Coordinates of C-alpha atoms and ligand atoms in Angstrom, one line a residue:
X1 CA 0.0 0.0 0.0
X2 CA 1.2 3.9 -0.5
X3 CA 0.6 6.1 2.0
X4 CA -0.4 8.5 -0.5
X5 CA -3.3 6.3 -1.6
X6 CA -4.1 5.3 1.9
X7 CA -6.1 6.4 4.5
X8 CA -4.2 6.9 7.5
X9 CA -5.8 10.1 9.1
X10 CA -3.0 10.2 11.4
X11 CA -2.8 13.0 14.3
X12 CA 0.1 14.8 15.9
X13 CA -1.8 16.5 18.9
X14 CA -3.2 14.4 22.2
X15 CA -6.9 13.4 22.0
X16 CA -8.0 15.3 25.2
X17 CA -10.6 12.7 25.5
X18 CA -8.6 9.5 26.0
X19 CA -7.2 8.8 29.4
X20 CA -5.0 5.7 28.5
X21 CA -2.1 4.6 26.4
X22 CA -4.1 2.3 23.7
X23 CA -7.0 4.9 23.3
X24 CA -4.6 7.7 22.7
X25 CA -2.6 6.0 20.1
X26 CA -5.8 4.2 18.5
X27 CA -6.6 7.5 17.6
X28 CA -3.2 9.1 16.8
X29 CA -2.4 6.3 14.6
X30 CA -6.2 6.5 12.4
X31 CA -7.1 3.0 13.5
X32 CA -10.8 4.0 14.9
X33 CA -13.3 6.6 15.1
X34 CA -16.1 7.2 17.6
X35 CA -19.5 6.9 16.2
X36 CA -21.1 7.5 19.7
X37 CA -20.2 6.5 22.8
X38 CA -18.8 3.2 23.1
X39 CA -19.3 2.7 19.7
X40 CA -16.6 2.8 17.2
X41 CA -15.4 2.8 13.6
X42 CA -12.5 0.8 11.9
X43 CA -10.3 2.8 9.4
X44 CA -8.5 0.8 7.4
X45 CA -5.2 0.3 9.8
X46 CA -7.2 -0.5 12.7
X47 CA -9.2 -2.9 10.4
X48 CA -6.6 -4.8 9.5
X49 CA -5.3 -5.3 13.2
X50 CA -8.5 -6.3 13.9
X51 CA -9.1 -8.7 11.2
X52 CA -5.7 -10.5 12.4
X53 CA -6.4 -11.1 15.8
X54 CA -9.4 -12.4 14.9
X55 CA -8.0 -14.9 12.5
X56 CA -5.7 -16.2 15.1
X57 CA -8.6 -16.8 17.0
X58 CA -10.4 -18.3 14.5
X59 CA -7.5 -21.1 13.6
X60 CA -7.2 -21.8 17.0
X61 CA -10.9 -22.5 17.8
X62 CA -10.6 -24.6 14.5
X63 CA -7.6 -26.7 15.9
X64 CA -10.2 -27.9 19.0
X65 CA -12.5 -29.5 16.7
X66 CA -15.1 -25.9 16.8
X67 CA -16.9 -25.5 14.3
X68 CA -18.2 -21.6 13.0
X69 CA -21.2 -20.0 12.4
X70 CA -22.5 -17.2 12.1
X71 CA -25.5 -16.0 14.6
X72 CA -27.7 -12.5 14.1
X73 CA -26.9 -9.5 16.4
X74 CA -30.7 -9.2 16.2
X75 CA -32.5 -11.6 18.6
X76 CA -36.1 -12.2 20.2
X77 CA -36.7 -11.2 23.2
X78 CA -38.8 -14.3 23.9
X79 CA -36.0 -16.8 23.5
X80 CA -34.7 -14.6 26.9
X81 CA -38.1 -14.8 28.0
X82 CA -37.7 -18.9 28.1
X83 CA -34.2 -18.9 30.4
X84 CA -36.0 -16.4 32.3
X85 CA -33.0 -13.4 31.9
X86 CA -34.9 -11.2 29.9
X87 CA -35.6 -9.4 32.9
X88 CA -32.5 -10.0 35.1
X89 CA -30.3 -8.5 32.3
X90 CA -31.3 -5.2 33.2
X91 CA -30.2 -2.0 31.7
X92 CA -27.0 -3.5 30.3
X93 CA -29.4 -4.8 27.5
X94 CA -30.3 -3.0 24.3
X95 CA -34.0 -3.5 23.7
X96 CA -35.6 -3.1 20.5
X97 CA -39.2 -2.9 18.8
X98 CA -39.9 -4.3 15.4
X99 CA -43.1 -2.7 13.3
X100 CA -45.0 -5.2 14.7
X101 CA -44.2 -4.2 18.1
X102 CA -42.4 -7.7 19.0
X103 CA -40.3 -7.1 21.7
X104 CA -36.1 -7.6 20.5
X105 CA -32.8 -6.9 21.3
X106 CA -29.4 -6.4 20.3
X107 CA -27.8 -9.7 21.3
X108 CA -25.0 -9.0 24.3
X109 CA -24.6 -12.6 24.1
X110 CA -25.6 -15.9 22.3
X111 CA -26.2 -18.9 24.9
X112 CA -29.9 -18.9 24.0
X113 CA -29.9 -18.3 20.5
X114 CA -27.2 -21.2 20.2
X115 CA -29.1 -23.5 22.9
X116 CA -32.1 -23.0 20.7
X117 CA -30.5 -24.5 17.5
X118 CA -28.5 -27.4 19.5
X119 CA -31.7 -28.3 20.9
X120 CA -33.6 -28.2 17.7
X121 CA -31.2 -30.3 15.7
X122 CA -29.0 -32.3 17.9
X123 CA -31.1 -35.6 18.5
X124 CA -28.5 -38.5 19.5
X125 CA -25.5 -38.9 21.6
X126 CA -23.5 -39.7 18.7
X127 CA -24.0 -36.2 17.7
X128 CA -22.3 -35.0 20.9
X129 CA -19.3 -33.4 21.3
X130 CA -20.2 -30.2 19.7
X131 CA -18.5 -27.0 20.1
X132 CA -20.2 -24.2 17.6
X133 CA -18.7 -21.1 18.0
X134 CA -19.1 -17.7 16.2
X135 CA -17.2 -13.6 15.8
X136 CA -20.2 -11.8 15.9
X137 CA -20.6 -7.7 17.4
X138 CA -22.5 -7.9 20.6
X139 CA -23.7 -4.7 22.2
X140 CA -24.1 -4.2 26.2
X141 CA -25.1 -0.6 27.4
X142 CA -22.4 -0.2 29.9
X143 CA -23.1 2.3 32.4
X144 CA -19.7 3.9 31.6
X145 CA -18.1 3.2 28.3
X146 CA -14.5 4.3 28.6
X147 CA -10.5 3.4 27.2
X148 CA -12.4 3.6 23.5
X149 CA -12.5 0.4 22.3
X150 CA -11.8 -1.5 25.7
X151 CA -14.8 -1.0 27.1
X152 CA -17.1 -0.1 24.3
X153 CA -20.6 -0.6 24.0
X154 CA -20.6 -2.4 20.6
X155 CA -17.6 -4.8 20.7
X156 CA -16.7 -7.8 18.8
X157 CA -16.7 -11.1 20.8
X158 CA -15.5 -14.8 19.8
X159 CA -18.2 -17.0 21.9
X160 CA -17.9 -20.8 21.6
X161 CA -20.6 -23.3 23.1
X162 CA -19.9 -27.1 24.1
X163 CA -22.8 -29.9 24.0
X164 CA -21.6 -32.7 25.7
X165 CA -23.1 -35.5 26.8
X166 CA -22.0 -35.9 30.6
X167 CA -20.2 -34.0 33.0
X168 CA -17.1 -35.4 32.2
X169 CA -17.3 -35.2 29.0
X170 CA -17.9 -31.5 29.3
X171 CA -14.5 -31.0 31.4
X172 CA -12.5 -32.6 28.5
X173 CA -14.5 -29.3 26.1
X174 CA -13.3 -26.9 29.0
X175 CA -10.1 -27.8 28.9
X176 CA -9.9 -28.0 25.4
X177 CA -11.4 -24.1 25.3
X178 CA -8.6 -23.7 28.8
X179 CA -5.6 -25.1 26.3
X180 CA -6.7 -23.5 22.9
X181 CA -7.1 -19.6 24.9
X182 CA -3.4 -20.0 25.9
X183 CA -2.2 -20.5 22.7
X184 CA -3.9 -17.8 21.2
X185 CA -2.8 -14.8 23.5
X186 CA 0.5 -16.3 23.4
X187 CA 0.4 -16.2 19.3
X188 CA -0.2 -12.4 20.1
X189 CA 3.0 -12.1 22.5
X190 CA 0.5 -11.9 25.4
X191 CA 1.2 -13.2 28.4
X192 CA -2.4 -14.0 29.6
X193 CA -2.7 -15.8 33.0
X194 CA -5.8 -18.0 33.8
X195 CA -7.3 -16.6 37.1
X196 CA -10.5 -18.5 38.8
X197 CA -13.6 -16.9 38.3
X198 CA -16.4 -16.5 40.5
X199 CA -18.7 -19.6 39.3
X200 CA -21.7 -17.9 41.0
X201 CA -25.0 -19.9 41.8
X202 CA -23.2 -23.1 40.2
X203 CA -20.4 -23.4 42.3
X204 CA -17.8 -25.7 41.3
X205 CA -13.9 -24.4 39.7
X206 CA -14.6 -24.2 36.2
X207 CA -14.6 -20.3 35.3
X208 CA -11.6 -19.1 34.5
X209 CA -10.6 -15.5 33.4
X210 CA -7.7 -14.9 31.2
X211 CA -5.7 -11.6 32.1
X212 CA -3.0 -10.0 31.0
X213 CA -1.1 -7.4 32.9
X214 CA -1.3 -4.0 32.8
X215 CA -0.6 -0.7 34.8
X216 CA -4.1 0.2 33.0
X217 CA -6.0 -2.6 34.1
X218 CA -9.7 -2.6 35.9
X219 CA -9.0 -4.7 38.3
X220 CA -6.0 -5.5 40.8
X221 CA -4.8 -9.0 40.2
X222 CA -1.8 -11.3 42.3
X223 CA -0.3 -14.3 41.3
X224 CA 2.6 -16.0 40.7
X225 CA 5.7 -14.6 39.0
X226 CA 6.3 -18.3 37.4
X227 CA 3.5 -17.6 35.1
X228 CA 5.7 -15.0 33.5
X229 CA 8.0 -17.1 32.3
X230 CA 6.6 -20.0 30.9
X231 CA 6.5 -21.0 26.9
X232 CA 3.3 -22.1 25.9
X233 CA 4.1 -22.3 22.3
X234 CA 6.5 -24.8 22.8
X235 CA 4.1 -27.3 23.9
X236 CA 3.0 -29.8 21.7
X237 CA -0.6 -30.3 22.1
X238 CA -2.9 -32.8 20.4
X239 CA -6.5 -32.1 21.2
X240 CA -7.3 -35.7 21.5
X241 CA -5.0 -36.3 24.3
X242 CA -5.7 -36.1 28.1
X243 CA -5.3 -32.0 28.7
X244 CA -5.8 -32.2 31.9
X245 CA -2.2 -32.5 32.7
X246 CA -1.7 -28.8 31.1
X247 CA -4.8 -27.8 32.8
X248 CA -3.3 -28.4 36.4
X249 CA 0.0 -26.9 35.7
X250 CA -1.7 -23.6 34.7
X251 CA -4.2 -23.6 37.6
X252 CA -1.3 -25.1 40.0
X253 CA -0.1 -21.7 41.0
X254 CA -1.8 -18.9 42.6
X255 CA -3.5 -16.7 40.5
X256 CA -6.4 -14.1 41.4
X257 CA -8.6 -11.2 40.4
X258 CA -9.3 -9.1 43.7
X259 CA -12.8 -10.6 43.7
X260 CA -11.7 -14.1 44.6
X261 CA -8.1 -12.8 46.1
X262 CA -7.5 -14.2 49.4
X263 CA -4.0 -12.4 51.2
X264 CA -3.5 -15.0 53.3
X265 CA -3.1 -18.4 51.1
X266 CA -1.4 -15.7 48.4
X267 CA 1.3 -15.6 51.2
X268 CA 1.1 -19.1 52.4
X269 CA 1.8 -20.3 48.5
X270 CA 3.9 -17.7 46.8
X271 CA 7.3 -17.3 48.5
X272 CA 7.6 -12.9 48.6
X273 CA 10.3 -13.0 45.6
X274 CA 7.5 -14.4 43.2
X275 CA 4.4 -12.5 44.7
X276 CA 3.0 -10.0 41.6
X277 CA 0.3 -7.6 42.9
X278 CA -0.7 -5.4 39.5
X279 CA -3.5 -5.0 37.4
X280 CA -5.3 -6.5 34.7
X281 CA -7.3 -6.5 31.5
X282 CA -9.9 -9.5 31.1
X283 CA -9.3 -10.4 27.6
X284 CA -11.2 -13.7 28.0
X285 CA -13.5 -16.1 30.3
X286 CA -14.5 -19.3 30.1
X287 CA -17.1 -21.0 31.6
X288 CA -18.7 -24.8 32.6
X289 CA -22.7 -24.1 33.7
X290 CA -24.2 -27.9 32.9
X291 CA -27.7 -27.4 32.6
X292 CA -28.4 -23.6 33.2
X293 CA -29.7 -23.0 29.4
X294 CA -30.3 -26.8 28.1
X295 CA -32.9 -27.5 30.5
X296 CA -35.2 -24.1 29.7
X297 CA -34.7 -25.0 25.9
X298 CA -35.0 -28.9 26.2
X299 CA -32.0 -29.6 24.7
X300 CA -32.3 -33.5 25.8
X301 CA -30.6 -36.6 24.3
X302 CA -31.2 -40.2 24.4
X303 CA -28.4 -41.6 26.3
X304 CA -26.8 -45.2 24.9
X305 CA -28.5 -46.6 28.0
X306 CA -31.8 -46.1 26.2
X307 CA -33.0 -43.4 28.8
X308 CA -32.5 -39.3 28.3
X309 CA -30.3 -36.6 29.5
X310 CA -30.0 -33.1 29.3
X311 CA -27.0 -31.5 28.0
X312 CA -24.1 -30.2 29.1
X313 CA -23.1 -26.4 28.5
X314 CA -20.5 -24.5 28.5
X315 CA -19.0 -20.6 26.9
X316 CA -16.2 -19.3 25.9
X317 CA -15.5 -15.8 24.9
X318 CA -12.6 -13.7 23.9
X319 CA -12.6 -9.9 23.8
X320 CA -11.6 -9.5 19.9
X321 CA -11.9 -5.7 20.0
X322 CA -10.8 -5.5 23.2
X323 CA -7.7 -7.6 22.3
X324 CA -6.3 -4.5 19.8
X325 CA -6.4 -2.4 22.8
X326 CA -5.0 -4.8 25.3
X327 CA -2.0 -5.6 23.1
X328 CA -1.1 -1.7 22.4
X329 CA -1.2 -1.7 26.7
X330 CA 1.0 -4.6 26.6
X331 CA 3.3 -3.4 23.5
X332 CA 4.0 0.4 23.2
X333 CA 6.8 3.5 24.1
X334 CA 6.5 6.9 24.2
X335 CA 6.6 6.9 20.3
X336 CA 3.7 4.7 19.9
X337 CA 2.8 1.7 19.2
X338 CA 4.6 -1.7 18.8
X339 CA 2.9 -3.9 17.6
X340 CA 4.0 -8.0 17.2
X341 CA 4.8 -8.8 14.0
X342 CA 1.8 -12.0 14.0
X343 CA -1.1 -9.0 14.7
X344 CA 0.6 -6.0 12.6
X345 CA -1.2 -3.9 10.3
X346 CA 1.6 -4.6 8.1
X347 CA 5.1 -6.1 8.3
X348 CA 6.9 -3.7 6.8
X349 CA 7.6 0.2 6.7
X350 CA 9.0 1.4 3.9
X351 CA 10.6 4.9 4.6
X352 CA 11.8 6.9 1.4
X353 CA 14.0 10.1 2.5
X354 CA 13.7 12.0 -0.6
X355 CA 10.0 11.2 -2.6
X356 CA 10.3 12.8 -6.0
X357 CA 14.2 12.0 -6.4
X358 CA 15.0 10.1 -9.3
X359 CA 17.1 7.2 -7.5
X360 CA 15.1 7.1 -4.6
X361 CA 12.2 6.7 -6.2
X362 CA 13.6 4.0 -8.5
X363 CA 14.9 1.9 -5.6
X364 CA 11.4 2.2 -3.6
X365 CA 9.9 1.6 -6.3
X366 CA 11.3 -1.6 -6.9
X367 CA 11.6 -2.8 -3.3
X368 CA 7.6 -2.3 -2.7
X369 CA 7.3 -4.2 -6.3
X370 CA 9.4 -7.3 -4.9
X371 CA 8.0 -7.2 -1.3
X372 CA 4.2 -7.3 -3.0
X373 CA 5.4 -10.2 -5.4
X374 CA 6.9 -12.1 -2.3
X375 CA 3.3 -12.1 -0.3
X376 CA 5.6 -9.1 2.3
X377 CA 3.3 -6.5 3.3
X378 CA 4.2 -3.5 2.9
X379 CA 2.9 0.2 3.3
X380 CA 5.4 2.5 1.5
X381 CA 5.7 6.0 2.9
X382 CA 5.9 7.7 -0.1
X383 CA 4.4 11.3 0.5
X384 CA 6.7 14.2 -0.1
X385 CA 7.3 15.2 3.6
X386 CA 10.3 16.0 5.6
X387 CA 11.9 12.3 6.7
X388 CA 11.4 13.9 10.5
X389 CA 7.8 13.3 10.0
X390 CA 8.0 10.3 7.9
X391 CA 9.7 8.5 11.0
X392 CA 7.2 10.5 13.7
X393 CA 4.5 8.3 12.2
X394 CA 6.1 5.2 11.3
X395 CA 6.9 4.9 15.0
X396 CA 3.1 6.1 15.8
X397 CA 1.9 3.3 13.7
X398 CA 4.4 0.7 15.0
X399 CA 4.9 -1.5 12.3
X400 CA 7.7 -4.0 13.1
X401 CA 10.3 -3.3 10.3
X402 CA 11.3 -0.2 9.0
X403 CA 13.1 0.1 5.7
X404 CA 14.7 3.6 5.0
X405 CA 16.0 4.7 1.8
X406 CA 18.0 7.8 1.3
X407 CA 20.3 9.4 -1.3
X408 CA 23.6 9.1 0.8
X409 CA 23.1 5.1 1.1
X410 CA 22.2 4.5 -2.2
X411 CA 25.6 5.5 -3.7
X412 CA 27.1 3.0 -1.4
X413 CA 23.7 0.3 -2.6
X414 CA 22.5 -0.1 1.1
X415 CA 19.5 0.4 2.6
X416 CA 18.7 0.8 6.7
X417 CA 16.9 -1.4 8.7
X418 CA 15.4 -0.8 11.8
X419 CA 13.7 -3.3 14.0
X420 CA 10.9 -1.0 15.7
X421 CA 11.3 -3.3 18.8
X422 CA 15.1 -3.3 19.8
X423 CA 15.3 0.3 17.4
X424 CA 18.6 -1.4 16.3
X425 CA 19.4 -0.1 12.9
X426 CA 21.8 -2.3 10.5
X427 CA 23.0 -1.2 6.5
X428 CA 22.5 -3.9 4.1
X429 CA 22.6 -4.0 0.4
X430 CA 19.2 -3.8 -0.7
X431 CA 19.1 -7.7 -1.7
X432 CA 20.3 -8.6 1.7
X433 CA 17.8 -6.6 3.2
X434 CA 14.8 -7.7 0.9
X435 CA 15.9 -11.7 2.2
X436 CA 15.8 -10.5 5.8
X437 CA 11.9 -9.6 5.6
X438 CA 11.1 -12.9 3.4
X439 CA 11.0 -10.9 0.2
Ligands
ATP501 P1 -16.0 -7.3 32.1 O1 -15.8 -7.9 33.4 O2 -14.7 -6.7 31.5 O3 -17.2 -6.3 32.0 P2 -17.5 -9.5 31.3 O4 -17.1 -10.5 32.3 O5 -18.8 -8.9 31.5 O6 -16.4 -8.4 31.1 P3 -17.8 -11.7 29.4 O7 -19.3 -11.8 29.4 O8 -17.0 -12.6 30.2 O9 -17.5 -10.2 29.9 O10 -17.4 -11.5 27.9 C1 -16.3 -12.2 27.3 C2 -15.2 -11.2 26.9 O11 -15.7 -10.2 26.1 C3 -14.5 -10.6 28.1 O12 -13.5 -11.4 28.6 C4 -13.9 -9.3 27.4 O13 -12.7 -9.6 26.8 C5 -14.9 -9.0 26.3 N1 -15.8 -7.9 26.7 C6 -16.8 -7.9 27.6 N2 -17.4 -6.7 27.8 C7 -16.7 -5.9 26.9 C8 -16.9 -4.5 26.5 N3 -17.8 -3.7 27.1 N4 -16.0 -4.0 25.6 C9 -15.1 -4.7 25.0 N5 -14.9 -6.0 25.3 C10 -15.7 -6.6 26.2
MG502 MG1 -16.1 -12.1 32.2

């Protein structure tokens, strides 16, 4: 892409309005716009992010077995009527009337809707396991809508839904969900930490909340330092396999949100060297409720036994929105954003020092031709402003590799390259440097 085609309304001046890191530099680097509050529009850089993160979350619902749909934002209010929270929602809920004066509402989200269509097609326990899962908007009226797109009022959500037969068979979906949500924040360079979640009227240990810390975060968390340091990536996991190994590892050390913090096993388990009080960003939950929704919607089997059985729930969402936000906490300076190269808008920044001279040109020209050929993506800077400026942005928009080309290097045939990470800088000749980035 060239910047002078693109639109990148990029700003040099503070938003007054936004009070943290990610908002500020959301806006500074043209990624959203607010429609209303809590309510946003993607410009194309923002876009992109978004649509990245999502399809990491997408191939690593996919690698459990999941299966996508697609559900309406749009629902009836009578399918909330039948698991009796239509009412106990409250205000949070966005509640709409059609011409006909039927009562709907903009989904905040999907355990009826999806409960309804198990129930309606899933007729034997050879059908079961079933995860269906979809990456639809949801909308909650927050009383407060604040950090833009981190607690917005329309926000995108993954949410996945098990059907299992039995109990057990429902532990081996959870920890399936448990496994697949640490791989995907780690694919993102996030180190997200499983704290138990309050399991309400249920009862039982199988909520978990998935946090990653951040000075910015909206509640106070403590856990283990260990968790810091471990790899998931290199474990080899086969969804098929017994998980509950990796499960107990992960739930092995202390880890809380300050609803379910208790000070005195914190200090009995963690030795003072390893104790991390901060705070943290939810950036996911899952959740193992049985019966709660089956039973209202008959979603019944017959059992191999020849008798019936209701089935067993569970769901699983990930903040998608709230995950572009959440990495810019995790990943920035005071020049703006850094992003990881697996969620960035594009891989490479291509800086030209002198747009409109004859060499430079040439060479950028031909560069951006071969990344493009090579699959490399690429957004060439190629507006005729001072390099000061070019590099103010290219820092703003964070984008992991920045290739400068200049007059003074060219007579020599190198080009610069600068990690935006380590802002180590190295010359190369041009085809050394075009290898480098895979081009
Ligand atoms: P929170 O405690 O942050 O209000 P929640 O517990 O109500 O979130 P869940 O119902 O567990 O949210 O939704 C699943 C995920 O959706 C959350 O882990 C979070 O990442 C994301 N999410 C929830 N509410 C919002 C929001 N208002 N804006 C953006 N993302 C949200
Ligand atoms: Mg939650």
């Amino acid at each position: 892409m060239r910047l002078t085609q693109y639109f990148l309304p990029t700003m040099k001046e503070t938003p007054s309005e936004a009070q943290i890191v990610s908002h500020r530099y959301m806006l500074r680097a043209g990624m959203i716009r607010q429609a209303s509050a809590g309510i946003y529009s993607w410009l194309p850089l923002g876009h992109r992010v978004l649509k990245k993160i999502e399809q990491i979350v997408r191939e690593e619902q996919d690698a459990t077995g999941a299966q996508e749909i697609l559900m309406p934002t749009i629902q009836s209010a009578d399918l909330w009527r039948q698991s009796g929270r239509y009412e106990d929602y409250g205000k949070e809920m966005l509640r709409i009337t059609d011409r006909h004066e039927r009562d709907m509402l903009y989904g905040p989200t999907n355990e009826e809707q999806v409960t309804e269509i198990a129930a309606a097609y899933i007729k034997s326990y050879r059908q079961l396991p079933k995860n269906l899962y979809h990456i639809q908007w949801k909308f909650r009226d927050e009383v407060r809508p604040r950090f833009g797109i981190m607690r917005g009022r329309e926000f995108l959500m993954k949410d996945a839904y098990s059907f299992d037969i039995d109990a057990e068979s429902g532990r081996r979906a959870y920890n399936k969900m448990f496994v697949a949500y640490l791989r995907t924040f780690a694919r993102m360079e996030l180190k997200a930490i499983p704290m138990r979640a309050d399991t309400g009227p249920i009862g039982g240990d199988m909520s978990h909340e998935f946090i990653i810390l951040a000075d910015t975060g909206e509640s106070a968390v403590f856990c283990h330092r260990d968790f810091l340091e471990r790899d998931v990536l290199a474990l080899d996991v086969d969804y098929e396999s017994d998980l509950q190994p990796i499960v107990d590892e992960w739930t092995g050390l202390y880890a809380a949100t300050d609803e379910m913090h208790d000070p005195a096993q914190f200090e009995r388990e963690v030795p003072a060297e390893s104790r991390v009080s901060d705070r943290g960003i939810e950036v996911g939950h899952i959740f193992f409720f049985g019966e709660k929704y089956s039973k209202p919607f008959g979603a019944i089997v017959p059992t191999p036994e020849g008798g019936e059985t209701t089935m067993q729930m569970g769901s699983y969402g990930i903040g998608v929105s709230r995950l572009v936000g959440a990495i810019i906490e995790a990943s920035h300076d005071d020049k703006g954003i850094i992003w990881p190269e697996a969620v960035a808008p594009f891989k490479v920044g291509l800086i030209n020092l002198r747009s409109g001279d004859d060499d430079c040109d040439a060479a950028c020209d031909d560069i951006y031709d071969k990344l493009n050929a090579a699959g490399v993506e690429v957004l060439y800077d190629d507006r005729p402003e001072r390099a000061g400026s070019k590099f103010a942005d290219m820092d703003l928009i964070g984008l992991p590799w920045q290739l400068v080309v200049g007059p003074r290097g060219l007579k020599n045939g190198v080009v610069e390259l600068k990690s935006r990470r380590t802002g180590e800088t190295e010359e190369l000749p041009v085809a050394v440097a075009l290898e480098r980035l895979g081009g």
